[in-house]
């Protein structure tokens, strides 16, 4: 599918979801992108209902204005439509109206994303599970994923979130249930990030996407291993499960590198860590 057409459809659907969230009429058609776009709508609603006491600086305001102006020019917002006659001319107002709406939604998305990554992030970035702003922190992460432009970007974001969950786990000492829940989220982010990046590497027969996985694993293993010093045996057992996942992810990345190097086709089998490559023949 044409990527520009796909982006316009996502923008139009985003505009519909914003309308629905603000009390507008509900649209019966559902989109596969609703899951991602709903995260942006949620951020928009929270920005309205829970405005943080954070004042954007002059530099941010200038940068945001420049971003919005550039997007408006690129999307043609404010550009007069050419006069057209006949049947197409009769349909043009409806078409241009939808496109203007879609382009406006793009601006809203850019603005919401920019704000979410500035004032909201500044207010919630240090929030821990149980804190009032923790839900906002996680909503901001979902918005970042929805705004990501590629599977590589999304994969790297998931790995960044796994690092964040590890930092949170180190701060919830004495709470076994809380510690385990944070590690569950960390492992889920790890699987998502590794799966996206290994899939890109296999599809492109290019190991470059695996570099981010290797860098992540090196640092993550070191910090997770440090958690084993905790005195509680149950927590050590839970931590070892996360270490086992990191080891499995490392073996998967190494196997994909070897398969790509010896020219094997993209694997057909896949699991939670992405494509599962065959072993290279011994004579290669």
mmCIF file of C-alpha atoms in Angstrom:
data_model
loop_
_atom_site.group_PDB
_atom_site.id
_atom_site.type_symbol
_atom_site.label_atom_id
_atom_site.label_comp_id
_atom_site.label_asym_id
_atom_site.label_seq_id
_atom_site.Cartn_x
_atom_site.Cartn_y
_atom_site.Cartn_z
ATOM 1 C CA UNK A 1 0.000 0.000 0.000
ATOM 2 C CA UNK A 2 1.227 3.500 -0.813
ATOM 3 C CA UNK A 3 2.746 4.925 2.385
ATOM 4 C CA UNK A 4 1.396 8.441 1.731
ATOM 5 C CA UNK A 5 -2.135 7.096 1.273
ATOM 6 C CA UNK A 6 -1.750 4.991 4.404
ATOM 7 C CA UNK A 7 -0.609 8.040 6.396
ATOM 8 C CA UNK A 8 -3.597 10.075 5.179
ATOM 9 C CA UNK A 9 -5.998 7.325 6.186
ATOM 10 C CA UNK A 10 -4.415 7.127 9.627
ATOM 11 C CA UNK A 11 -4.722 10.903 9.970
ATOM 12 C CA UNK A 12 -8.380 10.833 8.925
ATOM 13 C CA UNK A 13 -9.066 8.049 11.404
ATOM 14 C CA UNK A 14 -7.230 9.993 14.119
ATOM 15 C CA UNK A 15 -9.484 12.982 13.443
ATOM 16 C CA UNK A 16 -12.554 10.743 13.799
ATOM 17 C CA UNK A 17 -11.316 9.334 17.108
ATOM 18 C CA UNK A 18 -10.664 12.844 18.418
ATOM 19 C CA UNK A 19 -14.218 13.800 17.449
ATOM 20 C CA UNK A 20 -15.634 10.776 19.252
ATOM 21 C CA UNK A 21 -13.572 11.492 22.370
ATOM 22 C CA UNK A 22 -14.915 15.052 22.424
ATOM 23 C CA UNK A 23 -18.563 13.964 22.189
ATOM 24 C CA UNK A 24 -18.922 13.891 18.408
ATOM 25 C CA UNK A 25 -20.864 11.254 16.529
ATOM 26 C CA UNK A 26 -19.442 7.756 16.550
ATOM 27 C CA UNK A 27 -18.175 6.296 13.285
ATOM 28 C CA UNK A 28 -19.109 2.689 12.618
ATOM 29 C CA UNK A 29 -15.989 1.826 10.635
ATOM 30 C CA UNK A 30 -13.106 0.536 12.737
ATOM 31 C CA UNK A 31 -9.451 0.564 11.707
ATOM 32 C CA UNK A 32 -6.551 -1.767 12.430
ATOM 33 C CA UNK A 33 -4.628 1.322 13.536
ATOM 34 C CA UNK A 34 -7.150 2.172 16.271
ATOM 35 C CA UNK A 35 -5.016 0.568 18.965
ATOM 36 C CA UNK A 36 -2.059 2.854 18.258
ATOM 37 C CA UNK A 37 -4.136 5.950 17.555
ATOM 38 C CA UNK A 38 -6.152 5.537 20.742
ATOM 39 C CA UNK A 39 -2.946 6.125 22.683
ATOM 40 C CA UNK A 40 -2.622 9.562 21.060
ATOM 41 C CA UNK A 41 -6.277 10.345 21.788
ATOM 42 C CA UNK A 42 -5.726 9.344 25.410
ATOM 43 C CA UNK A 43 -2.761 11.709 25.669
ATOM 44 C CA UNK A 44 -4.839 14.501 24.133
ATOM 45 C CA UNK A 45 -7.636 13.930 26.666
ATOM 46 C CA UNK A 46 -5.209 13.832 29.568
ATOM 47 C CA UNK A 47 -3.492 16.989 28.419
ATOM 48 C CA UNK A 48 -6.866 18.712 28.576
ATOM 49 C CA UNK A 49 -8.014 17.227 31.879
ATOM 50 C CA UNK A 50 -4.714 17.078 33.784
ATOM 51 C CA UNK A 51 -2.626 19.978 32.612
ATOM 52 C CA UNK A 52 0.710 19.737 34.425
ATOM 53 C CA UNK A 53 2.210 22.743 36.138
ATOM 54 C CA UNK A 54 4.987 22.985 33.573
ATOM 55 C CA UNK A 55 5.569 26.084 31.493
ATOM 56 C CA UNK A 56 7.235 25.402 28.109
ATOM 57 C CA UNK A 57 10.310 27.535 27.589
ATOM 58 C CA UNK A 58 10.772 30.060 24.815
ATOM 59 C CA UNK A 59 13.112 27.728 22.922
ATOM 60 C CA UNK A 60 10.517 24.942 22.945
ATOM 61 C CA UNK A 61 7.750 27.302 21.783
ATOM 62 C CA UNK A 62 9.913 28.524 18.901
ATOM 63 C CA UNK A 63 10.845 24.990 17.894
ATOM 64 C CA UNK A 64 7.252 23.767 18.067
ATOM 65 C CA UNK A 65 6.011 26.688 15.974
ATOM 66 C CA UNK A 66 8.665 25.996 13.340
ATOM 67 C CA UNK A 67 7.708 22.307 13.303
ATOM 68 C CA UNK A 68 4.017 23.073 12.872
ATOM 69 C CA UNK A 69 4.622 25.651 10.141
ATOM 70 C CA UNK A 70 6.867 23.235 8.254
ATOM 71 C CA UNK A 71 4.267 20.476 8.541
ATOM 72 C CA UNK A 72 1.505 22.824 7.388
ATOM 73 C CA UNK A 73 3.521 23.825 4.320
ATOM 74 C CA UNK A 74 4.420 20.225 3.508
ATOM 75 C CA UNK A 75 0.803 19.038 3.861
ATOM 76 C CA UNK A 76 -0.615 21.978 1.909
ATOM 77 C CA UNK A 77 -2.755 23.377 4.720
ATOM 78 C CA UNK A 78 -3.945 26.831 3.762
ATOM 79 C CA UNK A 79 -3.222 26.318 0.063
ATOM 80 C CA UNK A 80 -6.268 27.262 -2.077
ATOM 81 C CA UNK A 81 -7.753 24.397 -4.064
ATOM 82 C CA UNK A 82 -7.787 24.664 -7.841
ATOM 83 C CA UNK A 83 -11.182 25.373 -9.398
ATOM 84 C CA UNK A 84 -12.673 22.270 -10.989
ATOM 85 C CA UNK A 85 -15.895 21.799 -12.921
ATOM 86 C CA UNK A 86 -18.123 18.812 -13.639
ATOM 87 C CA UNK A 87 -18.723 15.806 -11.409
ATOM 88 C CA UNK A 88 -15.255 15.996 -9.906
ATOM 89 C CA UNK A 89 -15.831 19.624 -9.084
ATOM 90 C CA UNK A 90 -19.045 18.736 -7.286
ATOM 91 C CA UNK A 91 -17.211 16.196 -5.184
ATOM 92 C CA UNK A 92 -14.168 18.397 -4.545
ATOM 93 C CA UNK A 93 -15.493 20.247 -1.464
ATOM 94 C CA UNK A 94 -16.110 16.974 0.356
ATOM 95 C CA UNK A 95 -12.759 15.556 -0.680
ATOM 96 C CA UNK A 96 -10.779 18.670 0.184
ATOM 97 C CA UNK A 97 -12.694 18.941 3.445
ATOM 98 C CA UNK A 98 -11.633 15.442 4.430
ATOM 99 C CA UNK A 99 -8.068 16.090 3.379
ATOM 100 C CA UNK A 100 -7.940 19.366 5.274
ATOM 101 C CA UNK A 101 -9.312 17.538 8.284
ATOM 102 C CA UNK A 102 -6.725 14.813 7.902
ATOM 103 C CA UNK A 103 -3.933 17.339 7.541
ATOM 104 C CA UNK A 104 -5.221 19.175 10.565
ATOM 105 C CA UNK A 105 -5.150 15.907 12.458
ATOM 106 C CA UNK A 106 -1.520 15.481 11.461
ATOM 107 C CA UNK A 107 -0.780 18.874 13.014
ATOM 108 C CA UNK A 108 -2.683 17.893 16.142
ATOM 109 C CA UNK A 109 -0.664 14.695 16.309
ATOM 110 C CA UNK A 110 2.605 16.558 15.887
ATOM 111 C CA UNK A 111 1.610 19.083 18.533
ATOM 112 C CA UNK A 112 0.361 16.431 20.948
ATOM 113 C CA UNK A 113 3.500 14.398 20.450
ATOM 114 C CA UNK A 114 5.764 17.405 20.907
ATOM 115 C CA UNK A 115 3.992 18.476 24.077
ATOM 116 C CA UNK A 116 3.935 14.950 25.418
ATOM 117 C CA UNK A 117 7.675 14.672 24.890
ATOM 118 C CA UNK A 118 8.375 18.029 26.593
ATOM 119 C CA UNK A 119 6.281 19.285 29.478
ATOM 120 C CA UNK A 120 4.487 16.031 30.232
ATOM 121 C CA UNK A 121 7.665 13.995 30.051
ATOM 122 C CA UNK A 122 9.479 16.460 32.274
ATOM 123 C CA UNK A 123 6.730 16.195 34.888
ATOM 124 C CA UNK A 124 6.415 12.400 34.825
ATOM 125 C CA UNK A 125 9.764 10.975 33.720
ATOM 126 C CA UNK A 126 10.813 10.118 37.281
ATOM 127 C CA UNK A 127 7.408 8.718 38.304
ATOM 128 C CA UNK A 128 7.408 5.198 39.770
ATOM 129 C CA UNK A 129 4.648 2.571 39.903
ATOM 130 C CA UNK A 130 2.003 3.837 42.330
ATOM 131 C CA UNK A 131 2.829 7.522 41.784
ATOM 132 C CA UNK A 132 0.097 9.835 40.539
ATOM 133 C CA UNK A 133 1.958 10.613 37.299
ATOM 134 C CA UNK A 134 2.974 7.035 36.487
ATOM 135 C CA UNK A 135 -0.072 6.496 34.280
ATOM 136 C CA UNK A 136 0.834 9.654 32.362
ATOM 137 C CA UNK A 137 4.375 8.373 31.956
ATOM 138 C CA UNK A 138 3.141 5.144 30.396
ATOM 139 C CA UNK A 139 0.632 7.016 28.197
ATOM 140 C CA UNK A 140 3.470 9.190 26.922
ATOM 141 C CA UNK A 141 5.410 6.045 26.019
ATOM 142 C CA UNK A 142 2.431 4.702 24.059
ATOM 143 C CA UNK A 143 2.167 8.033 22.252
ATOM 144 C CA UNK A 144 5.850 7.826 21.318
ATOM 145 C CA UNK A 145 5.228 4.385 19.834
ATOM 146 C CA UNK A 146 2.237 5.659 17.863
ATOM 147 C CA UNK A 147 4.326 8.521 16.463
ATOM 148 C CA UNK A 148 7.303 6.306 15.549
ATOM 149 C CA UNK A 149 7.912 6.271 11.814
ATOM 150 C CA UNK A 150 9.283 2.736 11.367
ATOM 151 C CA UNK A 151 9.619 -0.691 12.951
ATOM 152 C CA UNK A 152 13.260 0.101 13.712
ATOM 153 C CA UNK A 153 12.226 3.215 15.654
ATOM 154 C CA UNK A 154 9.515 1.297 17.480
ATOM 155 C CA UNK A 155 11.896 -1.534 18.292
ATOM 156 C CA UNK A 156 14.454 0.870 19.721
ATOM 157 C CA UNK A 157 11.738 2.607 21.743
ATOM 158 C CA UNK A 158 10.611 -0.701 23.257
ATOM 159 C CA UNK A 159 14.200 -1.419 24.292
ATOM 160 C CA UNK A 160 14.450 2.068 25.810
ATOM 161 C CA UNK A 161 11.271 1.365 27.771
ATOM 162 C CA UNK A 162 12.761 -1.939 28.974
ATOM 163 C CA UNK A 163 15.720 0.048 30.338
ATOM 164 C CA UNK A 164 13.274 2.389 32.073
ATOM 165 C CA UNK A 165 11.398 -0.529 33.630
ATOM 166 C CA UNK A 166 14.729 -1.844 34.953
ATOM 167 C CA UNK A 167 15.460 1.506 36.593
ATOM 168 C CA UNK A 168 11.997 1.365 38.179
ATOM 169 C CA UNK A 169 12.560 -2.195 39.422
ATOM 170 C CA UNK A 170 15.691 -1.070 41.233
ATOM 171 C CA UNK A 171 13.573 1.497 43.108
ATOM 172 C CA UNK A 172 10.840 -0.809 44.437
ATOM 173 C CA UNK A 173 12.860 -2.701 47.031
ATOM 174 C CA UNK A 174 10.818 -4.561 49.617
ATOM 175 C CA UNK A 175 7.749 -4.908 47.397
ATOM 176 C CA UNK A 176 7.879 -8.382 45.853
ATOM 177 C CA UNK A 177 4.644 -8.034 43.916
ATOM 178 C CA UNK A 178 5.601 -4.599 42.598
ATOM 179 C CA UNK A 179 9.097 -5.776 41.684
ATOM 180 C CA UNK A 180 7.766 -8.790 39.810
ATOM 181 C CA UNK A 181 5.154 -6.707 37.973
ATOM 182 C CA UNK A 182 7.774 -4.225 36.771
ATOM 183 C CA UNK A 183 10.013 -7.052 35.560
ATOM 184 C CA UNK A 184 7.018 -8.546 33.743
ATOM 185 C CA UNK A 185 6.574 -5.236 31.904
ATOM 186 C CA UNK A 186 10.317 -5.028 31.279
ATOM 187 C CA UNK A 187 10.385 -8.506 29.738
ATOM 188 C CA UNK A 188 7.343 -7.700 27.587
ATOM 189 C CA UNK A 189 9.082 -4.571 26.263
ATOM 190 C CA UNK A 190 12.247 -6.580 25.646
ATOM 191 C CA UNK A 191 10.384 -9.186 23.599
ATOM 192 C CA UNK A 192 8.578 -6.535 21.548
ATOM 193 C CA UNK A 193 11.747 -4.592 20.811
ATOM 194 C CA UNK A 194 13.831 -7.648 19.936
ATOM 195 C CA UNK A 195 11.050 -9.092 17.762
ATOM 196 C CA UNK A 196 10.695 -5.888 15.730
ATOM 197 C CA UNK A 197 14.437 -5.464 15.191
ATOM 198 C CA UNK A 198 15.154 -9.110 14.371
ATOM 199 C CA UNK A 199 12.243 -9.105 11.918
ATOM 200 C CA UNK A 200 13.648 -6.061 10.125
ATOM 201 C CA UNK A 201 17.096 -7.669 9.993
ATOM 202 C CA UNK A 202 15.688 -10.899 8.533
ATOM 203 C CA UNK A 203 13.441 -9.150 5.987
ATOM 204 C CA UNK A 204 16.285 -6.947 4.730
ATOM 205 C CA UNK A 205 19.013 -9.584 5.068
ATOM 206 C CA UNK A 206 20.936 -6.831 6.840
ATOM 207 C CA UNK A 207 22.320 -7.298 10.369
ATOM 208 C CA UNK A 208 22.472 -3.530 11.037
ATOM 209 C CA UNK A 209 19.213 -3.589 13.031
ATOM 210 C CA UNK A 210 20.783 -6.174 15.350
ATOM 211 C CA UNK A 211 23.385 -3.667 16.546
ATOM 212 C CA UNK A 212 20.741 -1.975 18.699
ATOM 213 C CA UNK A 213 19.842 -5.368 20.187
ATOM 214 C CA UNK A 214 23.490 -6.142 21.024
ATOM 215 C CA UNK A 215 24.026 -2.730 22.649
ATOM 216 C CA UNK A 216 20.850 -3.113 24.696
ATOM 217 C CA UNK A 217 21.717 -6.636 25.857
ATOM 218 C CA UNK A 218 25.218 -5.680 26.970
ATOM 219 C CA UNK A 219 24.019 -2.929 29.302
ATOM 220 C CA UNK A 220 20.830 -4.664 30.399
ATOM 221 C CA UNK A 221 22.556 -7.885 31.411
ATOM 222 C CA UNK A 222 25.005 -5.981 33.578
ATOM 223 C CA UNK A 223 22.298 -4.097 35.483
ATOM 224 C CA UNK A 224 19.913 -7.054 35.810
ATOM 225 C CA UNK A 225 22.760 -9.185 37.168
ATOM 226 C CA UNK A 226 23.286 -6.530 39.834
ATOM 227 C CA UNK A 227 19.739 -7.129 41.086
ATOM 228 C CA UNK A 228 20.760 -10.663 42.102
ATOM 229 C CA UNK A 229 22.472 -9.174 45.159
ATOM 230 C CA UNK A 230 19.067 -8.654 46.742
ATOM 231 C CA UNK A 231 18.576 -10.838 49.811
ATOM 232 C CA UNK A 232 15.093 -12.100 48.926
ATOM 233 C CA UNK A 233 15.299 -15.510 47.224
ATOM 234 C CA UNK A 234 11.965 -15.092 45.382
ATOM 235 C CA UNK A 235 13.205 -11.881 43.810
ATOM 236 C CA UNK A 236 16.428 -13.572 42.758
ATOM 237 C CA UNK A 237 14.431 -16.318 41.058
ATOM 238 C CA UNK A 238 12.335 -13.729 39.221
ATOM 239 C CA UNK A 239 15.460 -11.842 38.190
ATOM 240 C CA UNK A 240 17.032 -15.011 36.796
ATOM 241 C CA UNK A 241 14.024 -15.438 34.498
ATOM 242 C CA UNK A 242 14.686 -11.982 33.052
ATOM 243 C CA UNK A 243 18.359 -12.874 32.611
ATOM 244 C CA UNK A 244 17.349 -16.057 30.791
ATOM 245 C CA UNK A 245 15.244 -13.966 28.403
ATOM 246 C CA UNK A 246 18.218 -11.694 27.689
ATOM 247 C CA UNK A 247 20.393 -14.743 27.016
ATOM 248 C CA UNK A 248 17.768 -16.128 24.615
ATOM 249 C CA UNK A 249 17.577 -12.780 22.827
ATOM 250 C CA UNK A 250 21.364 -12.719 22.464
ATOM 251 C CA UNK A 251 21.397 -16.233 20.994
ATOM 252 C CA UNK A 252 18.642 -15.263 18.549
ATOM 253 C CA UNK A 253 20.541 -12.179 17.375
ATOM 254 C CA UNK A 254 23.745 -14.231 16.943
ATOM 255 C CA UNK A 255 21.886 -16.932 14.988
ATOM 256 C CA UNK A 256 20.349 -14.329 12.667
ATOM 257 C CA UNK A 257 23.729 -12.714 12.037
ATOM 258 C CA UNK A 258 25.174 -16.101 11.094
ATOM 259 C CA UNK A 259 22.198 -16.925 8.848
ATOM 260 C CA UNK A 260 22.459 -13.582 7.047
ATOM 261 C CA UNK A 261 26.233 -13.976 6.640
ATOM 262 C CA UNK A 262 25.886 -17.386 4.980
ATOM 263 C CA UNK A 263 23.064 -16.232 2.699
ATOM 264 C CA UNK A 264 20.126 -18.191 4.100
ATOM 265 C CA UNK A 265 16.677 -16.929 3.045
ATOM 266 C CA UNK A 266 14.461 -15.097 5.533
ATOM 267 C CA UNK A 267 13.182 -17.607 8.123
ATOM 268 C CA UNK A 268 9.575 -18.744 7.870
ATOM 269 C CA UNK A 269 9.306 -19.789 11.517
ATOM 270 C CA UNK A 270 8.882 -17.097 14.158
ATOM 271 C CA UNK A 271 8.204 -16.760 17.885
ATOM 272 C CA UNK A 272 8.114 -14.088 20.594
ATOM 273 C CA UNK A 273 11.681 -13.025 19.742
ATOM 274 C CA UNK A 274 11.057 -12.814 16.008
ATOM 275 C CA UNK A 275 12.315 -14.963 13.117
ATOM 276 C CA UNK A 276 13.910 -18.280 14.095
ATOM 277 C CA UNK A 277 16.645 -18.977 11.519
ATOM 278 C CA UNK A 278 17.908 -22.360 10.432
ATOM 279 C CA UNK A 279 21.511 -23.351 11.068
ATOM 280 C CA UNK A 280 23.980 -22.649 8.290
ATOM 281 C CA UNK A 281 25.258 -25.771 6.476
ATOM 282 C CA UNK A 282 28.640 -26.926 7.723
ATOM 283 C CA UNK A 283 30.226 -26.618 4.258
ATOM 284 C CA UNK A 284 29.588 -22.864 4.000
#
